[in-house]
PDB file of C-alpha atoms in Angstrom:
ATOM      1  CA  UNK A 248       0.000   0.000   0.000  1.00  0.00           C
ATOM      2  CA  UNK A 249       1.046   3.747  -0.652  1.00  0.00           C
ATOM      3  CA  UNK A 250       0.543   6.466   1.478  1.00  0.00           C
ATOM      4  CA  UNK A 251       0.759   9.894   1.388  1.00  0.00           C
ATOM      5  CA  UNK A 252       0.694  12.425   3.860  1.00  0.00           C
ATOM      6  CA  UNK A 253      -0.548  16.282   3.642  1.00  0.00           C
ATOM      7  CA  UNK A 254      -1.595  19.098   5.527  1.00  0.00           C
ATOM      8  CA  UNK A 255       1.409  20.240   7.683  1.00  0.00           C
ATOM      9  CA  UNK A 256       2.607  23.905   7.823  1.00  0.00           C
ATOM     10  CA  UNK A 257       3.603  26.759   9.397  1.00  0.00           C
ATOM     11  CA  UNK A 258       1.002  27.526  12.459  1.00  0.00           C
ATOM     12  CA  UNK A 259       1.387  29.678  15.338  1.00  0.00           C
ATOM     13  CA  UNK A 260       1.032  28.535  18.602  1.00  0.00           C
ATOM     14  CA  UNK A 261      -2.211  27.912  19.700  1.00  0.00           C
ATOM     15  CA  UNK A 262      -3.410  27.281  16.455  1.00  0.00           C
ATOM     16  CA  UNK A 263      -4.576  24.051  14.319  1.00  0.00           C
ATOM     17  CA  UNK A 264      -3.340  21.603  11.903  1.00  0.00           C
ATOM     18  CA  UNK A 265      -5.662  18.160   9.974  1.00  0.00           C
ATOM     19  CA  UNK A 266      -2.726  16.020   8.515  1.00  0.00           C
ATOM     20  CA  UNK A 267      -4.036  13.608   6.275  1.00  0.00           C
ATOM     21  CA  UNK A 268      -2.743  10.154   5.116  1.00  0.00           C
ATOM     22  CA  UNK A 269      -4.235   8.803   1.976  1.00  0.00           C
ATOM     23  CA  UNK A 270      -3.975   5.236   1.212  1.00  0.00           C
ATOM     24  CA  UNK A 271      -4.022   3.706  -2.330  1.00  0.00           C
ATOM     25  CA  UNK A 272      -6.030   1.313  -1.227  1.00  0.00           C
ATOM     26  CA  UNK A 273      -8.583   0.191   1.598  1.00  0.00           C
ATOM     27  CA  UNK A 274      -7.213  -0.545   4.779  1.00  0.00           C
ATOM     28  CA  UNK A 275      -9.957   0.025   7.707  1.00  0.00           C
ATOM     29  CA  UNK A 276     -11.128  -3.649   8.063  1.00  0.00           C
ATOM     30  CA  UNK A 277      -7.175  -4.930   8.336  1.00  0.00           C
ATOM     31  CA  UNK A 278      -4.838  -3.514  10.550  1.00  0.00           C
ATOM     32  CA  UNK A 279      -4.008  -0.462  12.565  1.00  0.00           C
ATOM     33  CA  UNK A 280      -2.740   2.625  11.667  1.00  0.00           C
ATOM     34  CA  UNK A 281       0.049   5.190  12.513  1.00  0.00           C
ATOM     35  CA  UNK A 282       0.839   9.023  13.285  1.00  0.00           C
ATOM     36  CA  UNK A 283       4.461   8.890  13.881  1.00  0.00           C
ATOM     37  CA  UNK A 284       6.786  12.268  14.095  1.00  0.00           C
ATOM     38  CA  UNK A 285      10.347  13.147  13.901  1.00  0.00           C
ATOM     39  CA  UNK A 286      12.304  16.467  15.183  1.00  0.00           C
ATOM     40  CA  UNK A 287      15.094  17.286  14.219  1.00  0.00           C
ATOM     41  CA  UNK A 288      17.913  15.600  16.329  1.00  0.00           C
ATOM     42  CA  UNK A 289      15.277  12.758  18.422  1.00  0.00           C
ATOM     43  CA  UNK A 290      13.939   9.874  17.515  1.00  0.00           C
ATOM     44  CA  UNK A 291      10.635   9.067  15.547  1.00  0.00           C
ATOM     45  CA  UNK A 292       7.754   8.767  17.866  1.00  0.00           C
ATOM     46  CA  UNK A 293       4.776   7.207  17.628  1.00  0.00           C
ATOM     47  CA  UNK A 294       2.041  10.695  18.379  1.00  0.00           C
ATOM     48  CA  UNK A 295      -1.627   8.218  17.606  1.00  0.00           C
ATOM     49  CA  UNK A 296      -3.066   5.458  16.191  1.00  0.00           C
ATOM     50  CA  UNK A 297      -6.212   3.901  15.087  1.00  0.00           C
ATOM     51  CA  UNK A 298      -6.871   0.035  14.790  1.00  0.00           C
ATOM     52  CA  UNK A 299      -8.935  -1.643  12.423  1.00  0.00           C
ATOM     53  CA  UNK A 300     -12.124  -1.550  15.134  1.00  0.00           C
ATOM     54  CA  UNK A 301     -11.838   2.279  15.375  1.00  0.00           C
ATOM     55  CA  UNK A 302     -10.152   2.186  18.662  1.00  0.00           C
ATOM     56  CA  UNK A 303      -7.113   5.168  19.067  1.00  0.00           C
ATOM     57  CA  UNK A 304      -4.686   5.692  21.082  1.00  0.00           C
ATOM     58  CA  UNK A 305      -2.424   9.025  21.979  1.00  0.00           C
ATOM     59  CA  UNK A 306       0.656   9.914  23.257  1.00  0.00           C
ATOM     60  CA  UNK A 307       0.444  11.715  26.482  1.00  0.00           C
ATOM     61  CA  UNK A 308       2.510  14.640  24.606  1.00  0.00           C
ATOM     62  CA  UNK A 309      -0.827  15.035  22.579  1.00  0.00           C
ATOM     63  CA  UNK A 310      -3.719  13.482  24.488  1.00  0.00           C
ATOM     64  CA  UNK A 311      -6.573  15.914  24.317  1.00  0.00           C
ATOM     65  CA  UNK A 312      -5.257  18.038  21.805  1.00  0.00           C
ATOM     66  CA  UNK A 313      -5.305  15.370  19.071  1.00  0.00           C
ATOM     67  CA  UNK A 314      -8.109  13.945  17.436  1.00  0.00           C
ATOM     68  CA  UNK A 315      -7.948  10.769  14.773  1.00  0.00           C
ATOM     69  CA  UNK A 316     -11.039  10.199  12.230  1.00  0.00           C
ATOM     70  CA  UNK A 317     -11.130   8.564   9.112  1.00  0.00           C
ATOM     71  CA  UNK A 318     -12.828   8.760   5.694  1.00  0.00           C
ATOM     72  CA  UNK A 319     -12.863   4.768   5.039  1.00  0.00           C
ATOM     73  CA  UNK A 320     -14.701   6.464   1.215  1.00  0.00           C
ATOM     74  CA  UNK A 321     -11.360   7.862   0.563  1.00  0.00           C
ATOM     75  CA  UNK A 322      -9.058   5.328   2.782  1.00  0.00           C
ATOM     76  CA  UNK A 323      -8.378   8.761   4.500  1.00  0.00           C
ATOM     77  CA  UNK A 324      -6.932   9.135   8.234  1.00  0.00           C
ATOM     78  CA  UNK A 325      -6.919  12.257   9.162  1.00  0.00           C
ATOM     79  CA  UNK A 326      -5.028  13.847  12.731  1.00  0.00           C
ATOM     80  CA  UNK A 327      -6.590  16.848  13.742  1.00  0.00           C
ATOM     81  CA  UNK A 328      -4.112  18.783  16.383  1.00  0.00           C
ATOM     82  CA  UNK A 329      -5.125  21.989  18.331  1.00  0.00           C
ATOM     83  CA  UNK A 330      -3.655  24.079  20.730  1.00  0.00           C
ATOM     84  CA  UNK A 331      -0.453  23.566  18.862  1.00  0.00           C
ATOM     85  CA  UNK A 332       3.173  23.895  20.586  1.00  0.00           C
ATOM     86  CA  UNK A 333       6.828  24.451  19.223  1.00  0.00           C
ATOM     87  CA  UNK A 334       7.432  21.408  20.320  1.00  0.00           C
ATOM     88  CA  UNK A 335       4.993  19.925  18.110  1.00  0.00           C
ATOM     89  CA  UNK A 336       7.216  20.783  15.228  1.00  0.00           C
ATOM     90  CA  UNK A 337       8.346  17.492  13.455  1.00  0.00           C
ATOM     91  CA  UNK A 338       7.566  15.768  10.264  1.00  0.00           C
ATOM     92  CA  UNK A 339       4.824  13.882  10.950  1.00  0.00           C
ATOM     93  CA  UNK A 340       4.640  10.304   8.872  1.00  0.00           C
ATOM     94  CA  UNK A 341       1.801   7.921   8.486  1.00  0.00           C
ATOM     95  CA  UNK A 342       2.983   3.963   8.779  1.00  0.00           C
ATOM     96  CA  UNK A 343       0.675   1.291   7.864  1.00  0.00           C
ATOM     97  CA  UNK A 344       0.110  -1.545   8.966  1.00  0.00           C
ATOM     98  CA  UNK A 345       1.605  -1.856  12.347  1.00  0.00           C
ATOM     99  CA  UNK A 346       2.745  -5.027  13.489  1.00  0.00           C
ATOM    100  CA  UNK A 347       0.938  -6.153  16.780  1.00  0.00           C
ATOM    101  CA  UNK A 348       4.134  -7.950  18.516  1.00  0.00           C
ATOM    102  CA  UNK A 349       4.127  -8.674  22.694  1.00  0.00           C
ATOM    103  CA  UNK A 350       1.680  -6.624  23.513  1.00  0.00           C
ATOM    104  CA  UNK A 351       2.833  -3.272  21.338  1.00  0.00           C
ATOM    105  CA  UNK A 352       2.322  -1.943  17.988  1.00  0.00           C
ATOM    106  CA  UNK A 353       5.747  -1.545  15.663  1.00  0.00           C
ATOM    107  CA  UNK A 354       6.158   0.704  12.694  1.00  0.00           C
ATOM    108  CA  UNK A 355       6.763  -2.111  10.429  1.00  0.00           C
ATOM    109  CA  UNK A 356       4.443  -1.199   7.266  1.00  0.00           C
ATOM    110  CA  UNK A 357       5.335   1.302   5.003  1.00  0.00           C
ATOM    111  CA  UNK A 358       5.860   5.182   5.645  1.00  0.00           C
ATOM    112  CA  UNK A 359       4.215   7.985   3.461  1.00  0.00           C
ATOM    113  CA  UNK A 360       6.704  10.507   2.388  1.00  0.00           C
ATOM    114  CA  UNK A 361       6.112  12.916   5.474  1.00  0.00           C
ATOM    115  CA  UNK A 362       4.677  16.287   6.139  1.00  0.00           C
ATOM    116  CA  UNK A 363       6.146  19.202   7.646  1.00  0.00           C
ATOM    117  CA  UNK A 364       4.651  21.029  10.987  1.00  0.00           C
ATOM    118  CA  UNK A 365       6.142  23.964  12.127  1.00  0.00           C
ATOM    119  CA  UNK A 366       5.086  25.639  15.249  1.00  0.00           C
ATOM    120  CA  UNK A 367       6.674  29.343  15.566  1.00  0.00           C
ATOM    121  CA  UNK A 368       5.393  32.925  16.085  1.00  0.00           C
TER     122      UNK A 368
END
């Protein structure tokens, strides 16, 4: 499967984002899905995902100012994030599907090319 990610910019703090990770094909009924980011000079981490029964989960660094949906009519995720931070700033990457392994979910699908957020005044 192919994925691309969109919507990232330049947002002031405070303000809001949708990223959006289109799939090339149908993937709702399969496996789960991934919201990962990278800053520069740390690690990618995983910010939310979605399984195939709709349930999400967030990183604390983003729980209640994240939101996941999706458009299963255009194999769309979408990430809404409010209240937006500096440290927020990141590409953000969509990885599907993630591998259920001992009791955690692993990046081990493929990555869309990435999307740039940038949190500054």
């Amino acid at each position: 499967v192919q994925l691309q990610a969109s919507g990232g910019g330049l947002v002031q703090p405070g303000g809001s984002l949708r990223l959006s990770c289109a799939a090339s094909k149908s993937i709702f009924n399969t496996d789960a899905m991934g919201w990962y980011r990278q800053a520069p000079g740390k690690q990618r981490e995983l910010v939310a995902m979605i399984t195939s029964s709709g349930s999400t989960n967030y990183a604390d660094s983003v729980k209640g100012r994240a939101t996941l949906s999706r458009d299963t009519a255009k194999n769309t995720v979408y990430l809404q994030m409010n209240s937006l931070k500096p440290e927020d700033t990141a590409v953000y990457y969509c990885n599907f599907p993630l591998t259920y392994y001992s009791g955690s979910y692993y990046p081990w699908g493929s990555w869309g090319q990435g999307t740039q957020v940038t949190v500054s005044s």
